[in-house]
Tab-separated table of C-alpha atoms in Angstrom:
chain	number	residue	atom	x	y	z
A	1	UNK	CA	-31.459	264.014	81.961
A	2	UNK	CA	-32.223	260.740	80.228
A	3	UNK	CA	-33.531	262.592	77.179
A	4	UNK	CA	-30.439	264.817	77.131
A	5	UNK	CA	-28.144	261.789	77.192
A	6	UNK	CA	-30.180	260.149	74.421
A	7	UNK	CA	-29.905	263.208	72.148
A	8	UNK	CA	-26.204	263.713	72.996
A	9	UNK	CA	-25.409	260.100	72.171
A	10	UNK	CA	-27.317	260.313	68.900
A	11	UNK	CA	-25.460	263.454	67.900
A	12	UNK	CA	-22.026	261.999	68.755
A	13	UNK	CA	-22.824	258.944	66.651
A	14	UNK	CA	-23.858	261.174	63.753
A	15	UNK	CA	-20.360	262.758	63.679
A	16	UNK	CA	-17.990	259.827	64.312
A	17	UNK	CA	-14.882	261.594	62.990
A	18	UNK	CA	-15.242	264.605	65.257
A	19	UNK	CA	-16.108	262.386	68.218
A	20	UNK	CA	-13.082	260.128	67.619
A	21	UNK	CA	-10.727	263.120	67.467
A	22	UNK	CA	-12.125	264.561	70.704
A	23	UNK	CA	-11.905	261.225	72.512
A	24	UNK	CA	-8.376	260.519	71.228
A	25	UNK	CA	-7.037	263.933	72.199
A	26	UNK	CA	-8.570	263.808	75.644
A	27	UNK	CA	-7.339	260.243	76.150
A	28	UNK	CA	-3.746	261.245	75.403
A	29	UNK	CA	-3.959	264.235	77.741
A	30	UNK	CA	-5.191	261.975	80.557
A	31	UNK	CA	-3.017	258.946	79.792
A	32	UNK	CA	0.430	260.583	79.730
A	33	UNK	CA	0.533	261.938	83.293
A	34	UNK	CA	-1.476	259.032	84.713
A	35	UNK	CA	0.823	256.376	83.260
A	36	UNK	CA	3.988	258.290	84.154
A	37	UNK	CA	3.056	258.690	87.810
A	38	UNK	CA	1.794	255.127	88.177
A	39	UNK	CA	4.836	253.659	86.401
A	40	UNK	CA	7.204	255.724	88.543
A	41	UNK	CA	5.432	254.532	91.695
A	42	UNK	CA	5.597	250.902	90.513
A	43	UNK	CA	9.291	251.215	89.698
A	44	UNK	CA	10.018	252.798	93.065
A	45	UNK	CA	8.061	250.167	94.988
A	46	UNK	CA	9.616	247.225	93.099
A	47	UNK	CA	13.203	248.413	93.386
A	48	UNK	CA	12.962	249.457	97.010
A	49	UNK	CA	11.371	246.210	98.203
A	50	UNK	CA	14.288	244.132	96.891
A	51	UNK	CA	16.860	246.633	98.083
A	52	UNK	CA	15.388	246.680	101.588
A	53	UNK	CA	15.703	242.893	101.701
A	54	UNK	CA	19.401	243.188	100.812
A	55	UNK	CA	20.934	245.168	103.693
A	56	UNK	CA	24.625	245.166	102.677
A	57	UNK	CA	26.687	244.110	99.657
A	58	UNK	CA	30.431	243.555	99.919
A	59	UNK	CA	32.324	244.068	96.665
A	60	UNK	CA	35.412	245.516	95.073
A	61	UNK	CA	35.761	249.254	95.534
A	62	UNK	CA	34.442	251.041	92.485
A	63	UNK	CA	31.081	251.720	90.879
A	64	UNK	CA	28.426	250.975	93.499
A	65	UNK	CA	25.674	251.166	90.863
A	66	UNK	CA	27.225	248.319	88.829
A	67	UNK	CA	27.658	246.280	91.999
A	68	UNK	CA	24.027	246.744	93.040
A	69	UNK	CA	22.522	246.113	89.606
A	70	UNK	CA	24.611	242.996	89.055
A	71	UNK	CA	24.060	241.494	92.511
A	72	UNK	CA	20.382	242.347	93.029
A	73	UNK	CA	18.923	242.476	89.530
A	74	UNK	CA	21.468	240.385	87.582
A	75	UNK	CA	22.017	243.153	85.024
A	76	UNK	CA	25.501	243.929	83.753
A	77	UNK	CA	28.759	242.847	85.359
A	78	UNK	CA	31.229	244.303	87.804
A	79	UNK	CA	34.678	245.054	86.431
A	80	UNK	CA	36.645	243.791	89.410
A	81	UNK	CA	35.507	240.680	91.298
A	82	UNK	CA	36.515	239.868	94.849
A	83	UNK	CA	37.925	236.552	96.028
A	84	UNK	CA	36.201	233.777	97.909
A	85	UNK	CA	38.712	234.347	100.700
A	86	UNK	CA	36.655	237.395	101.697
A	87	UNK	CA	33.623	235.157	102.252
A	88	UNK	CA	35.596	233.053	104.727
A	89	UNK	CA	36.712	236.193	106.555
A	90	UNK	CA	33.136	237.483	106.838
A	91	UNK	CA	31.888	234.191	108.200
A	92	UNK	CA	34.653	234.084	110.800
A	93	UNK	CA	33.694	237.563	111.980
A	94	UNK	CA	30.062	236.409	112.320
A	95	UNK	CA	28.312	239.632	111.343
A	96	UNK	CA	25.340	237.586	110.180
A	97	UNK	CA	24.327	235.462	107.222
A	98	UNK	CA	26.846	235.834	104.355
A	99	UNK	CA	25.754	234.678	100.901
A	100	UNK	CA	28.182	234.426	97.947
A	101	UNK	CA	27.099	235.746	94.556
A	102	UNK	CA	28.848	235.186	91.256
A	103	UNK	CA	27.010	236.587	88.227
A	104	UNK	CA	29.219	236.197	85.167
A	105	UNK	CA	27.619	233.594	82.898
A	106	UNK	CA	24.373	232.912	81.089
A	107	UNK	CA	22.464	230.209	79.232
A	108	UNK	CA	20.069	231.139	76.422
A	109	UNK	CA	20.931	234.730	77.443
A	110	UNK	CA	19.484	234.111	80.909
A	111	UNK	CA	21.886	234.904	83.769
A	112	UNK	CA	23.321	231.987	85.733
A	113	UNK	CA	23.750	233.019	89.354
A	114	UNK	CA	26.367	231.111	91.308
A	115	UNK	CA	25.466	231.129	94.996
A	116	UNK	CA	24.817	228.916	97.999
A	117	UNK	CA	21.750	227.321	99.521
A	118	UNK	CA	21.585	230.261	101.938
A	119	UNK	CA	20.401	232.458	99.083
A	120	UNK	CA	17.073	230.653	98.739
A	121	UNK	CA	16.445	230.989	102.461
A	122	UNK	CA	17.391	234.679	102.452
A	123	UNK	CA	15.091	235.451	99.514
A	124	UNK	CA	12.257	233.221	100.691
A	125	UNK	CA	12.346	231.190	97.466
A	126	UNK	CA	10.598	227.834	97.290
A	127	UNK	CA	10.840	224.997	94.808
A	128	UNK	CA	7.673	224.330	92.819
A	129	UNK	CA	9.005	221.058	91.402
A	130	UNK	CA	12.230	219.090	91.718
A	131	UNK	CA	14.853	220.147	94.251
A	132	UNK	CA	17.585	222.684	94.899
A	133	UNK	CA	21.039	222.157	93.334
A	134	UNK	CA	23.190	219.854	95.435
A	135	UNK	CA	25.885	218.655	93.033
A	136	UNK	CA	28.303	220.172	90.551
A	137	UNK	CA	26.591	220.846	87.219
A	138	UNK	CA	23.046	221.195	88.579
A	139	UNK	CA	20.858	224.295	88.228
A	140	UNK	CA	17.373	225.418	89.171
A	141	UNK	CA	15.344	227.648	86.888
A	142	UNK	CA	13.278	230.669	87.848
A	143	UNK	CA	9.542	230.403	87.221
A	144	UNK	CA	9.456	232.797	84.258
A	145	UNK	CA	12.556	231.248	82.658
A	146	UNK	CA	11.071	227.767	82.936
A	147	UNK	CA	7.809	228.955	81.407
A	148	UNK	CA	9.428	230.841	78.547
A	149	UNK	CA	11.967	228.117	77.662
A	150	UNK	CA	9.483	225.291	78.422
A	151	UNK	CA	11.892	223.569	80.769
A	152	UNK	CA	11.189	220.414	82.735
A	153	UNK	CA	13.113	218.523	85.394
A	154	UNK	CA	16.068	216.710	83.823
A	155	UNK	CA	16.359	218.981	80.779
A	156	UNK	CA	19.882	220.006	79.758
A	157	UNK	CA	20.912	223.611	79.211
A	158	UNK	CA	24.122	224.788	77.583
A	159	UNK	CA	25.910	227.848	78.898
A	160	UNK	CA	26.611	230.671	76.474
A	161	UNK	CA	30.111	231.235	75.134
A	162	UNK	CA	31.393	234.438	76.735
A	163	UNK	CA	34.262	235.249	74.375
A	164	UNK	CA	34.888	233.392	71.127
A	165	UNK	CA	38.501	234.595	70.938
A	166	UNK	CA	39.493	233.923	74.544
A	167	UNK	CA	41.001	230.450	74.237
A	168	UNK	CA	42.078	230.551	77.872
A	169	UNK	CA	38.490	230.903	79.111
A	170	UNK	CA	36.093	228.119	79.920
A	171	UNK	CA	34.159	226.302	77.235
A	172	UNK	CA	30.345	226.110	77.318
A	173	UNK	CA	29.139	223.371	79.618
A	174	UNK	CA	25.936	221.356	79.542
A	175	UNK	CA	24.151	221.618	82.891
A	176	UNK	CA	21.101	219.746	84.198
A	177	UNK	CA	17.890	221.386	85.415
A	178	UNK	CA	17.007	219.705	88.723
A	179	UNK	CA	14.389	222.134	89.990
A	180	UNK	CA	11.976	224.908	89.062
A	181	UNK	CA	11.307	227.707	91.526
A	182	UNK	CA	7.858	228.915	92.475
A	183	UNK	CA	7.041	232.440	91.224
A	184	UNK	CA	8.579	235.022	93.529
A	185	UNK	CA	7.614	238.213	91.716
A	186	UNK	CA	11.144	239.529	91.208
A	187	UNK	CA	14.396	239.149	89.256
A	188	UNK	CA	14.788	235.633	90.668
A	189	UNK	CA	12.049	234.491	88.282
A	190	UNK	CA	14.323	235.472	85.372
A	191	UNK	CA	17.501	233.570	86.249
A	192	UNK	CA	19.148	230.180	86.660
A	193	UNK	CA	20.745	229.349	90.010
A	194	UNK	CA	23.636	226.988	90.643
A	195	UNK	CA	26.224	226.282	93.286
A	196	UNK	CA	29.096	228.759	93.124
A	197	UNK	CA	31.465	225.902	92.198
A	198	UNK	CA	29.365	225.266	89.092
A	199	UNK	CA	29.815	228.938	88.160
A	200	UNK	CA	33.565	228.503	88.619
A	201	UNK	CA	33.389	225.465	86.339
A	202	UNK	CA	31.894	227.732	83.664
A	203	UNK	CA	34.997	229.914	84.114
A	204	UNK	CA	37.199	226.896	83.536
A	205	UNK	CA	38.614	227.058	87.057
A	206	UNK	CA	36.779	223.886	87.989
A	207	UNK	CA	37.221	221.427	85.139
A	208	UNK	CA	37.419	217.760	84.323
A	209	UNK	CA	39.381	215.987	81.623
A	210	UNK	CA	40.376	212.560	80.467
A	211	UNK	CA	43.168	210.805	82.281
A	212	UNK	CA	46.652	212.020	81.357
A	213	UNK	CA	48.830	209.294	79.825
A	214	UNK	CA	52.477	209.371	78.843
A	215	UNK	CA	51.480	209.615	75.174
A	216	UNK	CA	49.570	212.861	75.876
A	217	UNK	CA	52.105	214.343	78.293
A	218	UNK	CA	54.684	217.017	77.621
A	219	UNK	CA	57.169	215.059	79.791
A	220	UNK	CA	56.663	211.413	78.790
A	221	UNK	CA	60.090	210.591	80.215
A	222	UNK	CA	58.923	211.460	83.755
A	223	UNK	CA	60.031	208.987	86.386
A	224	UNK	CA	57.762	206.921	88.560
A	225	UNK	CA	56.043	209.182	91.108
A	226	UNK	CA	56.572	212.400	89.101
A	227	UNK	CA	53.548	214.289	87.760
A	228	UNK	CA	52.758	214.138	84.084
A	229	UNK	CA	52.150	217.507	82.399
A	230	UNK	CA	49.225	217.457	79.975
A	231	UNK	CA	49.322	218.911	76.462
A	232	UNK	CA	46.724	221.209	74.906
A	233	UNK	CA	45.297	218.191	73.079
A	234	UNK	CA	43.844	216.837	76.286
A	235	UNK	CA	40.054	216.413	75.982
A	236	UNK	CA	38.076	218.565	78.433
A	237	UNK	CA	34.624	217.372	79.482
A	238	UNK	CA	31.871	219.635	78.174
A	239	UNK	CA	29.096	218.060	80.225
A	240	UNK	CA	28.986	217.385	83.929
A	241	UNK	CA	27.288	214.079	84.732
A	242	UNK	CA	27.467	211.225	87.209
A	243	UNK	CA	30.261	209.533	85.242
A	244	UNK	CA	32.733	212.425	85.216
A	245	UNK	CA	31.608	214.653	88.128
A	246	UNK	CA	34.183	213.193	90.515
A	247	UNK	CA	37.016	214.032	88.104
A	248	UNK	CA	36.337	217.789	88.198
A	249	UNK	CA	38.925	219.619	90.243
A	250	UNK	CA	40.126	223.142	90.962
A	251	UNK	CA	43.570	224.335	89.984
A	252	UNK	CA	44.917	226.760	92.540
A	253	UNK	CA	43.521	227.831	95.879
A	254	UNK	CA	39.714	228.002	96.391
A	255	UNK	CA	40.261	231.273	98.207
A	256	UNK	CA	41.459	232.873	94.963
A	257	UNK	CA	38.285	231.989	93.044
A	258	UNK	CA	36.195	235.020	92.007
A	259	UNK	CA	32.930	236.336	93.414
A	260	UNK	CA	30.852	239.248	92.163
A	261	UNK	CA	29.844	240.209	95.684
A	262	UNK	CA	28.742	238.911	99.060
A	263	UNK	CA	25.254	239.610	100.346
A	264	UNK	CA	25.294	240.107	104.104
A	265	UNK	CA	22.206	240.006	106.305
A	266	UNK	CA	23.471	241.310	109.671
A	267	UNK	CA	22.091	239.608	112.762
A	268	UNK	CA	21.170	242.947	114.396
A	269	UNK	CA	21.661	246.710	114.181
A	270	UNK	CA	24.971	246.600	116.032
A	271	UNK	CA	26.452	244.073	113.596
A	272	UNK	CA	25.141	246.211	110.715
A	273	UNK	CA	26.949	249.321	111.974
A	274	UNK	CA	30.152	247.413	112.827
A	275	UNK	CA	30.279	245.922	109.339
A	276	UNK	CA	29.887	249.309	107.660
A	277	UNK	CA	32.527	250.802	109.945
A	278	UNK	CA	35.044	248.015	109.341
A	279	UNK	CA	34.743	248.190	105.551
A	280	UNK	CA	34.900	251.980	105.511
A	281	UNK	CA	38.602	251.525	106.301
A	282	UNK	CA	39.245	249.003	103.516
A	283	UNK	CA	41.303	250.155	100.540
A	284	UNK	CA	40.184	247.627	97.936
A	285	UNK	CA	36.726	246.623	99.224
A	286	UNK	CA	33.504	248.488	99.899
A	287	UNK	CA	30.296	247.837	101.813
A	288	UNK	CA	27.311	249.163	99.877
A	289	UNK	CA	23.794	249.690	101.177
A	290	UNK	CA	21.561	248.911	98.166
A	291	UNK	CA	18.689	251.004	99.584
A	292	UNK	CA	20.824	254.152	99.378
A	293	UNK	CA	21.952	253.289	95.834
A	294	UNK	CA	18.422	252.606	94.625
A	295	UNK	CA	17.119	255.812	96.189
A	296	UNK	CA	19.833	257.727	94.362
A	297	UNK	CA	18.745	256.177	91.065
A	298	UNK	CA	15.099	256.886	91.845
A	299	UNK	CA	15.998	260.476	92.646
A	300	UNK	CA	17.310	260.856	89.109
A	301	UNK	CA	14.162	259.271	87.702
A	302	UNK	CA	11.914	261.513	89.793
A	303	UNK	CA	13.791	264.622	88.687
A	304	UNK	CA	13.235	263.575	85.094
A	305	UNK	CA	9.558	263.104	85.890
A	306	UNK	CA	9.387	266.622	87.283
A	307	UNK	CA	10.778	267.874	83.997
A	308	UNK	CA	7.984	266.043	82.174
A	309	UNK	CA	5.321	267.748	84.284
A	310	UNK	CA	5.706	270.965	82.291
A	311	UNK	CA	5.320	269.015	79.066
A	312	UNK	CA	2.200	267.276	80.333
A	313	UNK	CA	0.750	270.612	81.413
A	314	UNK	CA	1.279	272.021	77.927
A	315	UNK	CA	-0.354	268.946	76.392
A	316	UNK	CA	-3.325	269.235	78.763
A	317	UNK	CA	-3.775	272.954	78.065
A	318	UNK	CA	-3.480	272.400	74.327
A	319	UNK	CA	-6.037	269.600	74.490
A	320	UNK	CA	-8.404	271.724	76.573
A	321	UNK	CA	-8.068	274.649	74.133
A	322	UNK	CA	-8.636	272.304	71.214
A	323	UNK	CA	-11.651	270.807	72.988
A	324	UNK	CA	-13.169	274.243	73.612
A	325	UNK	CA	-12.502	275.273	70.008
A	326	UNK	CA	-14.165	272.174	68.578
A	327	UNK	CA	-17.194	272.565	70.846
A	328	UNK	CA	-17.577	276.262	69.998
A	329	UNK	CA	-17.286	275.591	66.266
A	330	UNK	CA	-19.777	272.773	66.595
A	331	UNK	CA	-22.263	275.064	68.319
A	332	UNK	CA	-21.887	277.591	65.499
A	333	UNK	CA	-22.456	274.916	62.873
A	334	UNK	CA	-25.507	273.761	64.833
A	335	UNK	CA	-26.954	277.281	65.106
A	336	UNK	CA	-29.942	276.454	62.895
A	337	UNK	CA	-30.527	273.201	64.786
A	338	UNK	CA	-30.389	275.013	68.137
A	339	UNK	CA	-32.722	277.750	66.854
A	340	UNK	CA	-35.192	275.082	65.733
A	341	UNK	CA	-35.060	273.431	69.162
A	342	UNK	CA	-35.707	276.799	70.815
A	343	UNK	CA	-38.772	277.384	68.578
A	344	UNK	CA	-40.273	274.033	69.504
A	345	UNK	CA	-39.996	274.847	73.203
A	346	UNK	CA	-36.513	273.840	74.415
A	347	UNK	CA	-35.125	276.088	77.143
A	348	UNK	CA	-31.571	277.334	77.411
A	349	UNK	CA	-31.104	275.003	80.360
A	350	UNK	CA	-32.183	271.999	78.287
A	351	UNK	CA	-29.793	272.952	75.484
A	352	UNK	CA	-26.944	273.410	77.972
A	353	UNK	CA	-27.790	270.009	79.433
A	354	UNK	CA	-27.556	268.376	75.997
A	355	UNK	CA	-24.178	269.977	75.248
A	356	UNK	CA	-22.993	269.099	78.758
A	357	UNK	CA	-24.075	265.485	78.223
A	358	UNK	CA	-22.046	265.372	74.990
A	359	UNK	CA	-18.951	266.633	76.817
A	360	UNK	CA	-19.553	264.196	79.679
A	361	UNK	CA	-19.835	261.246	77.282
A	362	UNK	CA	-16.606	262.220	75.522
A	363	UNK	CA	-14.816	262.608	78.842
A	364	UNK	CA	-16.165	259.293	80.130
A	365	UNK	CA	-14.937	257.466	77.009
A	366	UNK	CA	-11.517	259.149	77.328
A	367	UNK	CA	-11.234	258.221	81.005
A	368	UNK	CA	-12.083	254.579	80.263
A	369	UNK	CA	-9.584	254.393	77.391
A	370	UNK	CA	-6.842	256.148	79.369
A	371	UNK	CA	-7.425	253.806	82.311
A	372	UNK	CA	-7.353	250.725	80.078
A	373	UNK	CA	-4.135	251.823	78.347
A	374	UNK	CA	-2.521	252.619	81.688
A	375	UNK	CA	-3.490	249.243	83.146
A	376	UNK	CA	-2.215	247.378	80.067
A	377	UNK	CA	1.137	249.151	79.916
A	378	UNK	CA	1.615	248.921	83.677
A	379	UNK	CA	1.074	245.175	83.417
A	380	UNK	CA	3.789	245.002	80.763
A	381	UNK	CA	6.144	247.117	82.873
A	382	UNK	CA	5.433	244.992	85.945
A	383	UNK	CA	6.204	241.866	83.943
A	384	UNK	CA	9.532	243.303	82.832
A	385	UNK	CA	10.382	244.315	86.389
A	386	UNK	CA	9.208	240.994	87.767
A	387	UNK	CA	6.793	242.748	90.103
């Protein structure tokens, strides 16, 4: 067998072009189905793990896919937010832990998630350096965001302008990074987190401005004790710091402030069922189980994968036919060489062993290359998914 492998290796090296074509074709035939099945399994595992840790989402009635993607994976936005008043109602009913989520802004194209300290407990997130946000204008950065943007404690970040032509919206604000999260292996590594009031400040609902004087007021003739009405020329603070933080205030009722959704972790199975039953009767709100939504999405992906199976089968059969054709043509071209080997005493079994060794070496190289490509691309996919 050692001699057969030696001769097979020598022959493959003598025809590098033919060998490269055989290895490349076989590699593709092995790589396509292997990568597809492994990637689908990775996607399913990653999405389901996060969904299973998010029992129920409360949001405005509408597209449950948008609600789930925005609240769990911070992708896209919901069209209709709910109000913070709903959070108070949930907490009074005591179904379990209720966590506000407001995903509407970004900085350096990284989502800024407005939430509460309960979120970090619910997700099992820990701070690698610094601390969690405690004051208006403070944020913590996910591990991957901090690495990519080279952030350190105390660095400022400026929120992105949402709409250049919406003069009624909030202006970009400079926020301070007060903490960096430890890697969690999920979408949390790719986001900034702040108190929900900081997210409202990015909306312009919470804002601070210089003191209104009679010179800047619309009603300078106001009597003593009457409120002065500010003009549009009033300077709004574009950075929240220790000097101006106390001046930030909310116009209107806090209960009317927007939320993307509310993540609810019911205390037990009974509370889970009661919550779903109560919100099934709501006209403007819905209770979504992210696991069911994700499984629906995965069902679509898996059906698409089933459609690819036929394609992969055709590729494999074509590669096998091509492989057989190349080997048979090679044996014909080597007829004189084979005849010479027979005359010097080689048996049919020895010749078959040499040809078999050549095929085995080609297959071994293809398997190694297909495995390496699959591992590399799966690593890239896992990085994108945060797995």
